[in-house]
Short mmCIF file of C-alpha atoms and ligand atoms in Angstrom, two decimals:
data_model
loop_
_atom_site.label_atom_id
_atom_site.label_comp_id
_atom_site.label_asym_id
_atom_site.label_seq_id
_atom_site.Cartn_x
_atom_site.Cartn_y
_atom_site.Cartn_z
CA MET A 1 -73.47 42.36 -71.04
CA LYS A 2 -70.79 44.17 -69.00
CA ASP A 3 -68.27 42.04 -67.18
CA ILE A 4 -67.70 42.69 -63.50
CA ILE A 5 -65.43 41.36 -60.76
CA VAL A 6 -67.04 39.32 -58.00
CA ALA A 7 -64.84 39.14 -54.90
CA ILE A 8 -65.81 36.51 -52.31
CA ASP A 9 -64.14 36.46 -48.90
CA GLY A 10 -64.88 34.60 -45.71
CA TYR A 11 -63.82 32.01 -43.19
CA SER A 12 -62.54 28.55 -44.10
CA SER A 13 -65.16 26.03 -45.26
CA CYS A 14 -68.01 28.51 -45.59
CA GLY A 15 -68.89 27.33 -49.08
CA LYS A 16 -67.08 30.17 -50.86
CA SER A 17 -65.76 28.00 -53.66
CA THR A 18 -69.11 26.26 -54.22
CA LEU A 19 -70.79 29.61 -54.72
CA ALA A 20 -67.91 31.09 -56.72
CA ARG A 21 -67.85 28.12 -59.08
CA ALA A 22 -71.63 28.23 -59.61
CA LEU A 23 -71.61 31.98 -60.30
CA ALA A 24 -68.71 31.66 -62.74
CA ALA A 25 -70.52 28.88 -64.64
CA LYS A 26 -73.77 30.85 -64.75
CA TYR A 27 -72.23 34.10 -66.07
CA HIS A 28 -69.45 32.47 -68.13
CA TYR A 29 -66.79 34.11 -65.97
CA ALA A 30 -63.42 32.69 -64.99
CA TYR A 31 -63.29 31.17 -61.52
CA VAL A 32 -60.09 31.55 -59.51
CA ASP A 33 -59.56 29.87 -56.14
CA SER A 34 -56.88 32.05 -54.54
CA GLY A 35 -56.60 29.67 -51.57
CA ALA A 36 -55.34 27.02 -54.00
CA MET A 37 -52.37 29.29 -54.76
CA TYR A 38 -51.42 29.61 -51.08
CA ARG A 39 -51.85 25.86 -50.77
CA ALA A 40 -49.60 25.21 -53.79
CA VAL A 41 -46.85 27.42 -52.33
CA THR A 42 -47.18 25.57 -49.01
CA LEU A 43 -46.89 22.22 -50.77
CA TYR A 44 -43.75 23.38 -52.55
CA PHE A 45 -42.21 24.59 -49.26
CA LEU A 46 -43.01 21.29 -47.53
CA ASN A 47 -41.75 19.11 -50.38
CA ASN A 48 -38.54 21.09 -50.76
CA ASP A 49 -37.75 21.59 -47.06
CA VAL A 50 -37.94 25.35 -47.38
CA ASP A 51 -37.47 27.01 -44.01
CA TRP A 52 -40.11 29.70 -44.29
CA ALA A 53 -38.75 31.59 -41.28
CA ASN A 54 -35.75 32.37 -43.49
CA GLU A 55 -36.52 35.22 -45.88
CA ASN A 56 -33.78 34.36 -48.37
CA GLN A 57 -34.99 30.80 -48.67
CA VAL A 58 -38.54 32.03 -49.21
CA LEU A 59 -37.50 34.48 -51.94
CA GLN A 60 -35.37 31.88 -53.69
CA ALA A 61 -38.14 29.31 -53.54
CA LEU A 62 -40.71 31.78 -54.93
CA ASP A 63 -38.48 32.23 -57.97
CA HIS A 64 -38.86 28.52 -58.68
CA ILE A 65 -42.60 28.33 -58.32
CA SER A 66 -45.00 28.54 -61.22
CA ILE A 67 -48.72 28.05 -60.61
CA SER A 68 -51.36 27.59 -63.27
CA PHE A 69 -54.92 26.31 -63.61
CA LYS A 70 -56.33 23.99 -66.22
CA PHE A 71 -59.99 23.08 -66.68
CA ASN A 72 -60.72 19.38 -66.38
CA PRO A 73 -64.06 18.55 -68.05
CA GLU A 74 -64.20 15.20 -66.23
CA THR A 75 -64.26 16.80 -62.77
CA ASP A 76 -65.80 20.02 -64.07
CA THR A 77 -63.23 22.05 -62.12
CA ASN A 78 -60.22 24.22 -62.69
CA GLU A 79 -57.36 22.11 -61.40
CA THR A 80 -54.21 23.54 -59.86
CA TYR A 81 -50.78 22.89 -61.36
CA LEU A 82 -47.49 23.50 -59.59
CA ASN A 83 -44.49 23.64 -61.92
CA GLY A 84 -46.46 21.71 -64.52
CA LEU A 85 -47.67 18.95 -62.17
CA ASN A 86 -51.31 18.49 -61.22
CA VAL A 87 -51.46 19.07 -57.45
CA GLU A 88 -55.20 19.53 -57.10
CA TYR A 89 -55.48 16.53 -54.80
CA ALA A 90 -52.26 17.01 -52.83
CA ILE A 91 -52.97 20.63 -51.90
CA ARG A 92 -56.21 19.67 -50.12
CA ASP A 93 -54.77 17.13 -47.69
CA MET A 94 -54.32 17.79 -43.98
CA ARG A 95 -50.54 18.04 -44.28
CA VAL A 96 -50.98 21.21 -46.33
CA SER A 97 -54.08 22.43 -44.45
CA ALA A 98 -52.12 22.32 -41.19
CA LYS A 99 -49.43 24.70 -42.48
CA VAL A 100 -51.09 26.89 -45.10
CA SER A 101 -52.15 29.65 -42.71
CA GLU A 102 -48.56 29.97 -41.50
CA VAL A 103 -47.25 30.28 -45.04
CA SER A 104 -49.94 32.78 -45.99
CA LYS A 105 -48.76 35.14 -43.25
CA ILE A 106 -45.48 35.72 -45.10
CA LYS A 107 -45.35 39.10 -46.80
CA ALA A 108 -43.21 38.02 -49.78
CA VAL A 109 -45.61 35.17 -50.51
CA ARG A 110 -48.59 37.52 -50.43
CA VAL A 111 -46.94 40.14 -52.62
CA ALA A 112 -46.17 37.54 -55.31
CA LEU A 113 -49.61 35.93 -55.24
CA VAL A 114 -51.58 39.19 -55.10
CA GLN A 115 -49.78 40.40 -58.23
CA PHE A 116 -50.60 37.16 -60.02
CA GLN A 117 -54.26 37.41 -58.94
CA GLN A 118 -54.57 41.02 -60.08
CA ASP A 119 -53.16 40.08 -63.48
CA MET A 120 -55.81 37.36 -63.79
CA GLY A 121 -58.58 39.93 -63.19
CA GLU A 122 -57.25 42.48 -65.63
CA HIS A 123 -60.13 41.99 -68.08
CA ARG A 124 -62.79 41.54 -65.38
CA GLY A 125 -65.36 38.76 -65.95
CA ILE A 126 -63.94 36.87 -62.98
CA VAL A 127 -65.10 35.40 -59.67
CA MET A 128 -62.30 35.02 -57.14
CA ASP A 129 -62.59 33.70 -53.61
CA GLY A 130 -60.20 34.00 -50.69
CA ARG A 131 -59.57 36.12 -47.61
CA ASP A 132 -58.40 39.50 -48.95
CA ILE A 133 -59.97 39.66 -52.40
CA GLY A 134 -62.38 42.53 -51.69
CA THR A 135 -59.96 44.38 -49.40
CA VAL A 136 -56.56 44.04 -51.11
CA VAL A 137 -56.63 42.22 -54.44
CA PHE A 138 -59.64 43.94 -56.04
CA PRO A 139 -60.65 46.88 -53.84
CA ASP A 140 -62.60 48.19 -56.87
CA ALA A 141 -64.61 44.96 -57.43
CA GLU A 142 -68.19 45.74 -58.43
CA LEU A 143 -69.55 43.06 -56.08
CA LYS A 144 -67.98 41.99 -52.80
CA LEU A 145 -69.44 39.19 -50.71
CA PHE A 146 -68.41 38.28 -47.21
CA MET A 147 -69.48 34.74 -46.44
CA THR A 148 -70.03 33.23 -43.06
CA ALA A 149 -71.78 30.23 -41.45
CA ASP A 150 -72.02 28.64 -37.99
CA ILE A 151 -68.83 26.83 -37.01
CA ALA A 152 -70.75 23.55 -36.39
CA ILE A 153 -72.09 23.61 -39.95
CA ARG A 154 -68.68 24.45 -41.38
CA VAL A 155 -67.05 21.57 -39.49
CA GLN A 156 -69.70 19.14 -40.73
CA ARG A 157 -69.30 20.23 -44.36
CA ARG A 158 -65.51 19.99 -44.21
CA TYR A 159 -65.60 16.66 -42.39
CA GLN A 160 -67.95 15.13 -44.98
CA GLU A 161 -65.74 16.48 -47.78
CA LEU A 162 -62.60 14.89 -46.30
CA LEU A 163 -64.38 11.59 -45.55
CA ALA A 164 -65.59 11.46 -49.15
CA LYS A 165 -61.95 11.80 -50.23
CA GLY A 166 -61.03 8.83 -48.03
CA GLU A 167 -59.02 10.78 -45.43
CA SER A 168 -59.03 9.23 -41.99
CA ILE A 169 -59.82 12.12 -39.71
CA THR A 170 -61.93 12.91 -36.65
CA ILE A 171 -64.49 15.68 -36.12
CA GLU A 172 -62.21 17.03 -33.36
CA GLN A 173 -59.25 17.34 -35.75
CA VAL A 174 -61.36 19.19 -38.31
CA THR A 175 -62.74 21.54 -35.64
CA GLU A 176 -59.26 22.25 -34.34
CA ASN A 177 -57.92 22.94 -37.84
CA LEU A 178 -60.75 25.33 -38.73
CA ARG A 179 -60.47 27.24 -35.43
CA HIS A 180 -56.70 27.46 -35.80
CA ARG A 181 -56.96 28.77 -39.38
CA ASP A 182 -59.69 31.30 -38.48
CA GLN A 183 -57.50 32.57 -35.65
CA ILE A 184 -54.40 33.03 -37.83
CA ASP A 185 -56.32 34.34 -40.86
CA THR A 186 -58.08 37.06 -38.85
CA THR A 187 -55.21 38.18 -36.64
CA ARG A 188 -52.17 38.11 -38.97
CA GLU A 189 -50.43 41.39 -39.73
CA GLU A 190 -50.46 41.07 -43.53
CA SER A 191 -53.93 41.42 -45.07
CA PRO A 192 -55.97 39.77 -42.32
CA LEU A 193 -59.41 38.44 -43.19
CA ARG A 194 -61.75 41.44 -42.86
CA GLN A 195 -65.13 42.30 -44.21
CA ALA A 196 -64.66 45.10 -46.77
CA LYS A 197 -66.76 48.17 -45.89
CA ASP A 198 -68.79 47.80 -49.05
CA ALA A 199 -69.20 44.00 -48.87
CA LEU A 200 -72.59 42.29 -48.59
CA VAL A 201 -72.76 39.63 -45.89
CA LEU A 202 -74.03 36.21 -46.88
CA ASP A 203 -74.63 33.91 -43.91
CA ASN A 204 -75.49 30.57 -45.46
CA THR A 205 -76.02 28.56 -42.25
CA ASN A 206 -79.64 27.87 -43.18
CA PHE A 207 -79.38 28.12 -46.97
CA THR A 208 -79.33 25.40 -49.57
CA GLN A 209 -76.83 25.82 -52.40
CA GLU A 210 -79.69 26.79 -54.73
CA GLU A 211 -80.95 29.47 -52.34
CA GLN A 212 -77.51 30.95 -51.90
CA LEU A 213 -76.93 30.99 -55.68
CA ALA A 214 -80.30 32.68 -56.26
CA LEU A 215 -79.52 35.45 -53.78
CA ALA A 216 -75.99 36.04 -55.06
CA SER A 217 -77.20 35.99 -58.68
CA LYS A 218 -79.67 38.75 -57.90
CA TRP A 219 -76.79 40.87 -56.58
CA VAL A 220 -74.59 40.06 -59.58
CA GLU A 221 -77.32 41.08 -62.01
CA GLU A 222 -77.96 44.33 -60.14
CA ARG A 223 -74.27 45.21 -60.35
CA ILE A 224 -74.03 44.31 -64.03
CA ALA A 225 -77.10 46.47 -64.76
CA ALA A 226 -75.63 49.38 -62.77
CA LYS A 227 -72.37 49.12 -64.67
CA GLN A 228 -74.22 49.02 -67.97
CA GLN A 229 -76.09 52.19 -67.02
CA GLU A 230 -72.91 53.98 -66.01
CA ILE A 231 -71.56 53.30 -69.47
CA GLU A 232 -74.72 54.42 -71.28
CA TRP A 233 -74.77 57.75 -69.46
O1 DC B 301 -59.68 28.96 -49.08
P1 DC B 301 -58.72 27.91 -48.49
O2 DC B 301 -59.20 27.35 -47.18
O3 DC B 301 -58.34 26.85 -49.45
O4 DC B 301 -57.40 28.74 -48.17
C1 DC B 301 -56.28 28.13 -47.59
C2 DC B 301 -55.52 29.13 -46.74
O5 DC B 301 -54.94 30.13 -47.58
C3 DC B 301 -56.33 29.87 -45.68
O6 DC B 301 -56.18 29.29 -44.41
C4 DC B 301 -55.77 31.27 -45.68
C5 DC B 301 -54.99 31.40 -46.95
N1 DC B 301 -55.53 32.37 -47.90
C6 DC B 301 -55.15 33.68 -47.77
O7 DC B 301 -54.43 34.01 -46.83
N2 DC B 301 -55.57 34.59 -48.66
C7 DC B 301 -56.37 34.26 -49.68
N3 DC B 301 -56.75 35.19 -50.55
C8 DC B 301 -56.79 32.92 -49.82
C9 DC B 301 -56.37 31.99 -48.90
#
């Protein structure tokens, strides 16, 4: 079987990582959550009082940041490590969510993380989700998905996720955070969230997880077959 790259982009809380994780498990591909990297950098900046309006401070801080992922069989996920410490939980809290879009606007941060992401996809066989994966990180990905869903559904999913983690938060705060992130992610100068020309749109407002996986799997298998044929010719 030929290995391909699956690039998944879309708005916050559209279910990108749920789909990406399921596809990676099904095809034995690596799953990389690029948002976790931007979150880890944001956590480092917050914890170390880095003034991210100051370019020198940003460059110096980036030199001291090392991000890695390690599979945890207990949670069945790839967990994020920042300088050797497990930060999987810390990077998902509202303190980081409130600032991550600001940090991801910074060019030096994007340059460093895009390089790291491209290195991870060098051998293909990878599913990566984010905002610029099909447009900037892997413009030659064999399959690009652009995911979307109604804002009310996205807010509900995110709210339930945070409640389950024990965060005390209101629906209004979650709505505000998602709208704010969508606004920054789509209007920033550096690699704004855009649908790649050759991306397939997946609106999962009315889909179950199983339905969305079935549809995406069909597309993955078509692309793998096409790649196989290219090679045989
Ligand atoms: O996918 P997420 O919500 O965990 O991502 C957190 C933030 O990181 C999101 O608001 C925008 C940013 N991001 C980005 O700019 N580019 C990516 N490839 C992934 C995430």
